[in-house]
């Protein structure tokens, strides 16, 4: 008698990456693998597809009705959701479970770059204009959107102070508590992370440059102060990660068994550099947009005062004198 044949697959010992993630370790990160690697998330694939579909459908409905809608807003919305799709399904999603730097890059893009594209598209304003108003006292989609926008909960989370504290405070709370482990090792935790940081960034950007209704925004000088505070805390967070000498998740990123790329500590330092440098670029764009909006607002106020003076023959100025 001879023993039954044993296949090589049976003899193969699972790699550390397979034990931790349940998947094979992806190939070494290069530009080609970064572009060609995909790890599809059906939830965000559907969210992005439906988001683009309904936005374009709303703009077409406005045009059929004879109303206009800026093309740049449609482009901005589409670009934001295409970027969101790639972050949650493309190279970043394929490598963020084995490289902390890619996890941080995805986090920064979710919280700062994607909202910078979505907020100027004014989706709430489009929905309120495109969806028909009901006349039978019942509540349709438009009525429920108005209820949500003007609710007490929406007023709290869209408050500039809350939005700023939530935006910068979430960084520290997430990376220095057990939430990081939950988001990395658990699929539900990962989905929660994507939703939270996307909404936190959206509310922060909305409080600075948004045009949708229902949000109380600070005067322009205070918006710059609000942004400066967020930039300072954000930069300090990136420097803290970059200069750290201990792995935040040693039994995961340090035990992945990679034979390519930087060491886990070097990769974590690169993640801190990404948080510091990449995060500051959208902040600079925000500062520029605030300055432009401030200038345009001053011009509108000046023109309005001139028209009022022409109508009243400078009555207000004469009364003041």
Tab-separated table of C-alpha atoms in Angstrom:
chain	number	residue	atom	x	y	z
A	1	UNK	CA	0.000	0.000	0.000
A	2	UNK	CA	1.148	3.549	-0.751
A	3	UNK	CA	-0.189	6.780	0.793
A	4	UNK	CA	-2.625	8.874	-1.213
A	5	UNK	CA	-0.979	11.576	-3.336
A	6	UNK	CA	-0.878	15.003	-1.678
A	7	UNK	CA	-1.113	18.003	-3.954
A	8	UNK	CA	1.239	20.945	-3.697
A	9	UNK	CA	-1.720	23.141	-2.756
A	10	UNK	CA	-2.308	20.950	0.316
A	11	UNK	CA	1.335	21.148	1.334
A	12	UNK	CA	1.572	24.898	0.779
A	13	UNK	CA	1.762	26.872	4.003
A	14	UNK	CA	-0.365	30.054	3.958
A	15	UNK	CA	1.638	33.240	3.879
A	16	UNK	CA	1.330	35.850	6.650
A	17	UNK	CA	-0.647	38.077	4.273
A	18	UNK	CA	-3.121	35.249	3.610
A	19	UNK	CA	-3.506	34.586	7.335
A	20	UNK	CA	-4.154	38.274	8.073
A	21	UNK	CA	-6.182	39.376	5.044
A	22	UNK	CA	-7.423	36.121	3.541
A	23	UNK	CA	-5.862	37.142	0.211
A	24	UNK	CA	-2.524	36.746	-1.509
A	25	UNK	CA	0.025	39.494	-1.042
A	26	UNK	CA	-0.241	41.829	-4.062
A	27	UNK	CA	2.811	42.226	-6.300
A	28	UNK	CA	5.410	44.894	-5.633
A	29	UNK	CA	3.954	48.367	-5.917
A	30	UNK	CA	4.975	50.022	-9.192
A	31	UNK	CA	3.256	52.513	-11.451
A	32	UNK	CA	1.991	49.729	-13.691
A	33	UNK	CA	0.623	47.580	-10.860
A	34	UNK	CA	-0.820	50.691	-9.199
A	35	UNK	CA	-2.859	51.450	-12.309
A	36	UNK	CA	-3.787	47.861	-13.170
A	37	UNK	CA	-4.595	46.618	-9.646
A	38	UNK	CA	-8.281	46.497	-8.724
A	39	UNK	CA	-10.106	45.404	-5.584
A	40	UNK	CA	-13.776	45.969	-6.344
A	41	UNK	CA	-16.086	47.174	-3.583
A	42	UNK	CA	-19.669	46.692	-4.893
A	43	UNK	CA	-21.117	49.193	-2.410
A	44	UNK	CA	-19.050	52.157	-3.585
A	45	UNK	CA	-19.243	51.049	-7.200
A	46	UNK	CA	-23.037	51.370	-6.942
A	47	UNK	CA	-22.900	54.631	-4.955
A	48	UNK	CA	-20.662	56.331	-7.524
A	49	UNK	CA	-22.627	55.033	-10.516
A	50	UNK	CA	-26.011	56.110	-9.124
A	51	UNK	CA	-24.570	59.429	-7.936
A	52	UNK	CA	-23.386	60.330	-11.438
A	53	UNK	CA	-26.609	59.057	-13.033
A	54	UNK	CA	-28.978	61.039	-10.813
A	55	UNK	CA	-26.920	64.225	-11.024
A	56	UNK	CA	-26.850	64.159	-14.821
A	57	UNK	CA	-30.565	63.262	-14.876
A	58	UNK	CA	-31.261	66.331	-12.726
A	59	UNK	CA	-29.319	68.641	-15.037
A	60	UNK	CA	-31.139	67.239	-18.087
A	61	UNK	CA	-34.495	67.788	-16.409
A	62	UNK	CA	-33.578	71.426	-15.765
A	63	UNK	CA	-32.558	71.928	-19.390
A	64	UNK	CA	-35.773	70.398	-20.710
A	65	UNK	CA	-37.623	72.838	-18.498
A	66	UNK	CA	-35.635	75.737	-19.947
A	67	UNK	CA	-33.456	76.334	-16.872
A	68	UNK	CA	-29.679	76.427	-16.947
A	69	UNK	CA	-27.128	74.658	-14.767
A	70	UNK	CA	-23.377	75.392	-14.913
A	71	UNK	CA	-21.452	72.747	-16.829
A	72	UNK	CA	-18.461	73.137	-14.512
A	73	UNK	CA	-20.582	71.926	-11.599
A	74	UNK	CA	-21.477	68.770	-13.500
A	75	UNK	CA	-17.833	68.211	-14.392
A	76	UNK	CA	-16.782	68.770	-10.779
A	77	UNK	CA	-19.360	66.302	-9.446
A	78	UNK	CA	-18.482	63.643	-12.015
A	79	UNK	CA	-14.751	64.034	-11.374
A	80	UNK	CA	-15.302	63.768	-7.619
A	81	UNK	CA	-17.277	60.528	-7.905
A	82	UNK	CA	-14.848	59.037	-10.442
A	83	UNK	CA	-12.028	59.758	-7.977
A	84	UNK	CA	-14.084	58.248	-5.153
A	85	UNK	CA	-14.660	55.150	-7.291
A	86	UNK	CA	-10.935	54.727	-7.914
A	87	UNK	CA	-10.025	55.243	-4.255
A	88	UNK	CA	-12.510	52.607	-3.101
A	89	UNK	CA	-11.971	50.128	-5.960
A	90	UNK	CA	-8.596	50.791	-7.594
A	91	UNK	CA	-4.932	50.726	-6.647
A	92	UNK	CA	-5.332	52.424	-3.265
A	93	UNK	CA	-7.931	49.884	-2.147
A	94	UNK	CA	-5.751	47.035	-3.425
A	95	UNK	CA	-2.683	48.115	-1.443
A	96	UNK	CA	-4.002	49.935	1.628
A	97	UNK	CA	-4.299	46.677	3.592
A	98	UNK	CA	-0.582	45.956	3.219
A	99	UNK	CA	0.936	49.471	3.068
A	100	UNK	CA	0.135	52.113	5.678
A	101	UNK	CA	1.209	54.844	3.260
A	102	UNK	CA	-1.502	53.821	0.801
A	103	UNK	CA	-4.071	53.718	3.568
A	104	UNK	CA	-3.096	57.269	4.529
A	105	UNK	CA	-3.179	58.430	0.905
A	106	UNK	CA	-6.712	57.075	0.544
A	107	UNK	CA	-7.732	58.709	3.806
A	108	UNK	CA	-6.398	62.116	2.754
A	109	UNK	CA	-8.051	61.857	-0.656
A	110	UNK	CA	-11.386	60.864	0.894
A	111	UNK	CA	-11.385	63.652	3.447
A	112	UNK	CA	-9.874	66.509	1.455
A	113	UNK	CA	-9.698	65.983	-2.302
A	114	UNK	CA	-13.054	64.328	-3.049
A	115	UNK	CA	-15.086	66.890	-1.007
A	116	UNK	CA	-13.226	69.691	-2.761
A	117	UNK	CA	-14.767	68.415	-6.007
A	118	UNK	CA	-18.215	67.463	-4.693
A	119	UNK	CA	-19.081	70.554	-2.629
A	120	UNK	CA	-18.865	73.129	-5.486
A	121	UNK	CA	-21.277	70.947	-7.487
A	122	UNK	CA	-24.076	71.949	-5.059
A	123	UNK	CA	-26.022	68.643	-5.213
A	124	UNK	CA	-28.675	69.789	-2.709
A	125	UNK	CA	-29.423	72.920	-4.736
A	126	UNK	CA	-29.706	70.823	-7.900
A	127	UNK	CA	-32.066	68.370	-6.226
A	128	UNK	CA	-34.308	71.146	-4.894
A	129	UNK	CA	-34.516	72.710	-8.350
A	130	UNK	CA	-34.903	69.495	-10.353
A	131	UNK	CA	-37.399	67.582	-8.210
A	132	UNK	CA	-41.000	68.680	-8.606
A	133	UNK	CA	-42.714	70.244	-5.620
A	134	UNK	CA	-45.779	68.358	-4.368
A	135	UNK	CA	-49.039	70.256	-4.131
A	136	UNK	CA	-51.135	67.705	-2.223
A	137	UNK	CA	-49.550	68.362	1.207
A	138	UNK	CA	-47.705	65.033	1.078
A	139	UNK	CA	-43.949	64.699	1.309
A	140	UNK	CA	-41.901	63.625	-1.657
A	141	UNK	CA	-38.141	63.563	-2.168
A	142	UNK	CA	-37.907	67.364	-2.347
A	143	UNK	CA	-39.875	67.853	0.856
A	144	UNK	CA	-37.817	65.277	2.747
A	145	UNK	CA	-34.593	66.939	1.581
A	146	UNK	CA	-35.831	70.254	2.962
A	147	UNK	CA	-36.766	68.593	6.257
A	148	UNK	CA	-33.315	67.019	6.509
A	149	UNK	CA	-31.443	70.195	5.565
A	150	UNK	CA	-33.286	72.326	8.126
A	151	UNK	CA	-33.392	69.722	10.902
A	152	UNK	CA	-31.736	70.332	14.259
A	153	UNK	CA	-29.262	67.500	13.629
A	154	UNK	CA	-28.191	69.000	10.288
A	155	UNK	CA	-27.760	72.417	11.879
A	156	UNK	CA	-25.452	70.938	14.525
A	157	UNK	CA	-23.210	68.852	12.277
A	158	UNK	CA	-22.941	71.629	9.655
A	159	UNK	CA	-21.986	74.260	12.224
A	160	UNK	CA	-18.494	75.548	11.310
A	161	UNK	CA	-17.128	74.917	14.812
A	162	UNK	CA	-18.440	71.350	14.946
A	163	UNK	CA	-17.342	70.657	11.356
A	164	UNK	CA	-13.787	71.829	12.098
A	165	UNK	CA	-13.462	69.971	15.403
A	166	UNK	CA	-14.895	66.818	13.833
A	167	UNK	CA	-12.593	67.117	10.821
A	168	UNK	CA	-9.295	67.508	12.700
A	169	UNK	CA	-10.282	65.674	15.872
A	170	UNK	CA	-11.253	62.545	13.969
A	171	UNK	CA	-7.660	62.162	12.791
A	172	UNK	CA	-6.257	61.866	16.294
A	173	UNK	CA	-9.139	59.829	17.671
A	174	UNK	CA	-9.083	57.372	14.783
A	175	UNK	CA	-5.336	56.685	14.622
A	176	UNK	CA	-4.630	56.595	18.344
A	177	UNK	CA	-7.532	54.418	19.487
A	178	UNK	CA	-8.838	50.970	18.594
A	179	UNK	CA	-10.775	52.403	15.648
A	180	UNK	CA	-7.731	52.020	13.394
A	181	UNK	CA	-7.554	48.282	14.074
A	182	UNK	CA	-11.304	47.905	13.548
A	183	UNK	CA	-11.203	49.759	10.223
A	184	UNK	CA	-8.202	47.787	8.940
A	185	UNK	CA	-9.152	44.285	10.084
A	186	UNK	CA	-12.943	44.406	9.729
A	187	UNK	CA	-14.895	45.051	6.522
A	188	UNK	CA	-17.709	46.882	8.317
A	189	UNK	CA	-15.108	49.025	10.055
A	190	UNK	CA	-13.523	49.812	6.713
A	191	UNK	CA	-16.859	50.903	5.241
A	192	UNK	CA	-17.525	53.041	8.316
A	193	UNK	CA	-14.118	54.680	7.898
A	194	UNK	CA	-14.833	55.604	4.285
A	195	UNK	CA	-18.258	57.040	5.120
A	196	UNK	CA	-17.080	58.968	8.161
A	197	UNK	CA	-14.060	60.665	6.653
A	198	UNK	CA	-15.901	61.419	3.423
A	199	UNK	CA	-18.734	63.113	5.348
A	200	UNK	CA	-16.354	64.847	7.772
A	201	UNK	CA	-14.414	66.345	4.870
A	202	UNK	CA	-17.605	67.254	3.022
A	203	UNK	CA	-19.051	69.112	6.021
A	204	UNK	CA	-15.776	70.953	6.603
A	205	UNK	CA	-15.441	72.082	2.988
A	206	UNK	CA	-19.161	72.915	2.896
A	207	UNK	CA	-18.731	75.218	5.893
A	208	UNK	CA	-15.973	77.087	4.037
A	209	UNK	CA	-16.942	77.370	0.369
A	210	UNK	CA	-20.293	75.593	-0.008
A	211	UNK	CA	-23.288	77.203	-1.713
A	212	UNK	CA	-26.000	74.723	-0.728
A	213	UNK	CA	-28.722	76.001	1.636
A	214	UNK	CA	-29.128	75.166	5.314
A	215	UNK	CA	-25.527	75.826	6.380
A	216	UNK	CA	-24.506	78.724	8.602
A	217	UNK	CA	-21.120	79.973	7.464
A	218	UNK	CA	-18.771	82.349	9.224
A	219	UNK	CA	-17.810	85.731	7.703
A	220	UNK	CA	-14.949	85.434	5.237
A	221	UNK	CA	-12.151	86.631	7.587
A	222	UNK	CA	-13.176	84.018	10.161
A	223	UNK	CA	-13.330	81.326	7.487
A	224	UNK	CA	-9.640	81.915	6.836
A	225	UNK	CA	-8.971	81.625	10.570
A	226	UNK	CA	-11.020	78.411	10.633
A	227	UNK	CA	-8.970	77.020	7.758
A	228	UNK	CA	-5.677	78.108	9.345
A	229	UNK	CA	-6.524	76.283	12.568
A	230	UNK	CA	-7.366	73.114	10.651
A	231	UNK	CA	-4.175	73.376	8.593
A	232	UNK	CA	-2.028	73.769	11.714
A	233	UNK	CA	-3.538	70.787	13.527
A	234	UNK	CA	-3.401	68.737	10.342
A	235	UNK	CA	0.284	69.500	9.758
A	236	UNK	CA	1.125	68.671	13.374
A	237	UNK	CA	-0.683	65.338	12.996
A	238	UNK	CA	1.335	64.485	9.881
A	239	UNK	CA	4.617	65.393	11.591
A	240	UNK	CA	3.691	63.255	14.607
A	241	UNK	CA	3.075	60.213	12.407
A	242	UNK	CA	6.204	60.884	10.363
A	243	UNK	CA	8.507	61.153	13.383
A	244	UNK	CA	6.991	58.237	15.341
A	245	UNK	CA	9.351	55.398	16.241
A	246	UNK	CA	6.683	52.769	16.972
A	247	UNK	CA	4.276	51.128	14.544
A	248	UNK	CA	0.632	52.062	15.061
A	249	UNK	CA	-0.496	48.561	14.070
A	250	UNK	CA	2.588	46.401	14.472
A	251	UNK	CA	0.814	43.031	14.428
A	252	UNK	CA	-0.752	43.895	11.079
A	253	UNK	CA	1.506	46.095	8.942
A	254	UNK	CA	4.597	44.764	10.686
A	255	UNK	CA	3.583	41.131	10.238
A	256	UNK	CA	2.470	41.183	6.606
A	257	UNK	CA	5.567	39.317	5.399
A	258	UNK	CA	6.419	41.731	2.606
A	259	UNK	CA	9.753	41.154	0.890
A	260	UNK	CA	9.459	44.253	-1.304
A	261	UNK	CA	9.119	47.947	-0.687
A	262	UNK	CA	10.130	49.961	2.392
A	263	UNK	CA	10.186	48.559	5.894
A	264	UNK	CA	6.938	48.944	7.873
A	265	UNK	CA	8.361	51.827	9.931
A	266	UNK	CA	9.659	53.594	6.812
A	267	UNK	CA	6.288	53.079	5.152
A	268	UNK	CA	4.515	54.546	8.188
A	269	UNK	CA	6.835	57.552	8.075
A	270	UNK	CA	5.949	57.964	4.395
A	271	UNK	CA	2.289	57.897	5.403
A	272	UNK	CA	2.917	60.758	7.824
A	273	UNK	CA	4.648	62.715	5.078
A	274	UNK	CA	1.616	62.140	2.851
A	275	UNK	CA	-0.707	63.402	5.595
A	276	UNK	CA	1.442	66.511	5.985
A	277	UNK	CA	2.211	67.355	2.347
A	278	UNK	CA	-0.723	66.031	0.331
A	279	UNK	CA	-3.160	67.320	2.911
A	280	UNK	CA	-1.849	70.874	2.633
A	281	UNK	CA	-2.423	71.149	-1.130
A	282	UNK	CA	-6.251	71.072	-0.854
A	283	UNK	CA	-6.001	73.509	2.056
A	284	UNK	CA	-4.102	75.954	-0.158
A	285	UNK	CA	-6.799	75.568	-2.825
A	286	UNK	CA	-9.475	76.225	-0.203
A	287	UNK	CA	-7.693	79.404	0.925
A	288	UNK	CA	-7.555	80.614	-2.679
A	289	UNK	CA	-11.264	79.882	-3.251
A	290	UNK	CA	-12.217	81.690	-0.029
A	291	UNK	CA	-10.203	84.715	-1.113
A	292	UNK	CA	-11.907	84.747	-4.524
A	293	UNK	CA	-15.375	84.395	-2.986
A	294	UNK	CA	-14.551	87.174	-0.527
A	295	UNK	CA	-13.492	89.476	-3.335
A	296	UNK	CA	-16.593	88.700	-5.398
A	297	UNK	CA	-18.834	89.222	-2.386
A	298	UNK	CA	-17.308	92.669	-1.740
A	299	UNK	CA	-17.894	93.571	-5.384
A	300	UNK	CA	-21.546	92.458	-5.177
A	301	UNK	CA	-22.084	94.489	-2.006
A	302	UNK	CA	-20.493	97.564	-3.603
A	303	UNK	CA	-22.688	97.253	-6.706
A	304	UNK	CA	-25.792	96.802	-4.581
A	305	UNK	CA	-24.974	99.904	-2.539
A	306	UNK	CA	-24.348	101.883	-5.737
A	307	UNK	CA	-27.731	100.835	-7.156
A	308	UNK	CA	-29.423	101.757	-3.895
A	309	UNK	CA	-27.701	105.164	-3.882
A	310	UNK	CA	-28.857	105.783	-7.456
A	311	UNK	CA	-32.447	104.911	-6.549
A	312	UNK	CA	-32.533	107.097	-3.417
A	313	UNK	CA	-30.305	109.895	-4.751
A	314	UNK	CA	-27.740	109.259	-1.973
A	315	UNK	CA	-30.376	109.746	0.739
A	316	UNK	CA	-28.573	107.446	3.154
A	317	UNK	CA	-25.256	109.268	2.738
A	318	UNK	CA	-26.933	112.680	3.194
A	319	UNK	CA	-28.746	111.453	6.302
A	320	UNK	CA	-25.467	110.169	7.711
A	321	UNK	CA	-23.714	113.484	7.012
